[in-house]
């Protein structure tokens, strides 16, 4: 495997990780908002 392929894979993984973290953050925020509205 050459360096260009490796960096492409690393970029794809980091993009997926960022997406997962941001979607998890949105989920947590919406849960907290629901908590506030329910009470």
PDB file of C-alpha atoms in Angstrom:
ATOM      1  CA  UNK A   1       0.000   0.000   0.000  1.00  0.00           C
ATOM      2  CA  UNK A   2       1.449   3.386  -0.935  1.00  0.00           C
ATOM      3  CA  UNK A   3       1.325   6.557   1.152  1.00  0.00           C
ATOM      4  CA  UNK A   4      -1.404   8.232  -0.924  1.00  0.00           C
ATOM      5  CA  UNK A   5      -3.810   5.317  -0.374  1.00  0.00           C
ATOM      6  CA  UNK A   6      -3.067   5.283   3.356  1.00  0.00           C
ATOM      7  CA  UNK A   7      -3.726   9.007   3.745  1.00  0.00           C
ATOM      8  CA  UNK A   8      -6.999   8.663   1.801  1.00  0.00           C
ATOM      9  CA  UNK A   9      -8.153   5.923   4.183  1.00  0.00           C
ATOM     10  CA  UNK A  10      -7.080   7.954   7.226  1.00  0.00           C
ATOM     11  CA  UNK A  11      -9.029  10.977   5.954  1.00  0.00           C
ATOM     12  CA  UNK A  12     -12.122   8.836   5.375  1.00  0.00           C
ATOM     13  CA  UNK A  13     -11.887   7.391   8.898  1.00  0.00           C
ATOM     14  CA  UNK A  14     -11.428  10.804  10.512  1.00  0.00           C
ATOM     15  CA  UNK A  15     -14.411  12.176   8.548  1.00  0.00           C
ATOM     16  CA  UNK A  16     -16.572   9.272   9.719  1.00  0.00           C
ATOM     17  CA  UNK A  17     -15.407   9.757  13.300  1.00  0.00           C
ATOM     18  CA  UNK A  18     -16.204  13.491  13.205  1.00  0.00           C
ATOM     19  CA  UNK A  19     -19.647  12.710  11.767  1.00  0.00           C
ATOM     20  CA  UNK A  20     -20.304  10.137  14.503  1.00  0.00           C
ATOM     21  CA  UNK A  21     -19.214  12.539  17.252  1.00  0.00           C
ATOM     22  CA  UNK A  22     -21.312  15.409  15.899  1.00  0.00           C
ATOM     23  CA  UNK A  23     -24.417  13.219  15.466  1.00  0.00           C
ATOM     24  CA  UNK A  24     -23.949  11.886  19.005  1.00  0.00           C
ATOM     25  CA  UNK A  25     -23.701  15.469  20.270  1.00  0.00           C
ATOM     26  CA  UNK A  26     -26.922  16.415  18.471  1.00  0.00           C
ATOM     27  CA  UNK A  27     -28.635  13.366  19.947  1.00  0.00           C
ATOM     28  CA  UNK A  28     -27.531  14.273  23.487  1.00  0.00           C
ATOM     29  CA  UNK A  29     -28.631  17.899  23.000  1.00  0.00           C
ATOM     30  CA  UNK A  30     -32.085  16.885  21.742  1.00  0.00           C
ATOM     31  CA  UNK A  31     -32.461  14.467  24.678  1.00  0.00           C
ATOM     32  CA  UNK A  32     -31.645  17.281  27.122  1.00  0.00           C
ATOM     33  CA  UNK A  33     -34.114  19.608  25.381  1.00  0.00           C
ATOM     34  CA  UNK A  34     -36.797  16.911  25.590  1.00  0.00           C
ATOM     35  CA  UNK A  35     -36.026  16.557  29.296  1.00  0.00           C
ATOM     36  CA  UNK A  36     -36.555  20.302  29.803  1.00  0.00           C
ATOM     37  CA  UNK A  37     -39.851  20.318  27.874  1.00  0.00           C
ATOM     38  CA  UNK A  38     -41.215  17.222  29.591  1.00  0.00           C
ATOM     39  CA  UNK A  39     -40.638  18.615  33.103  1.00  0.00           C
TER      40      UNK A  39
END
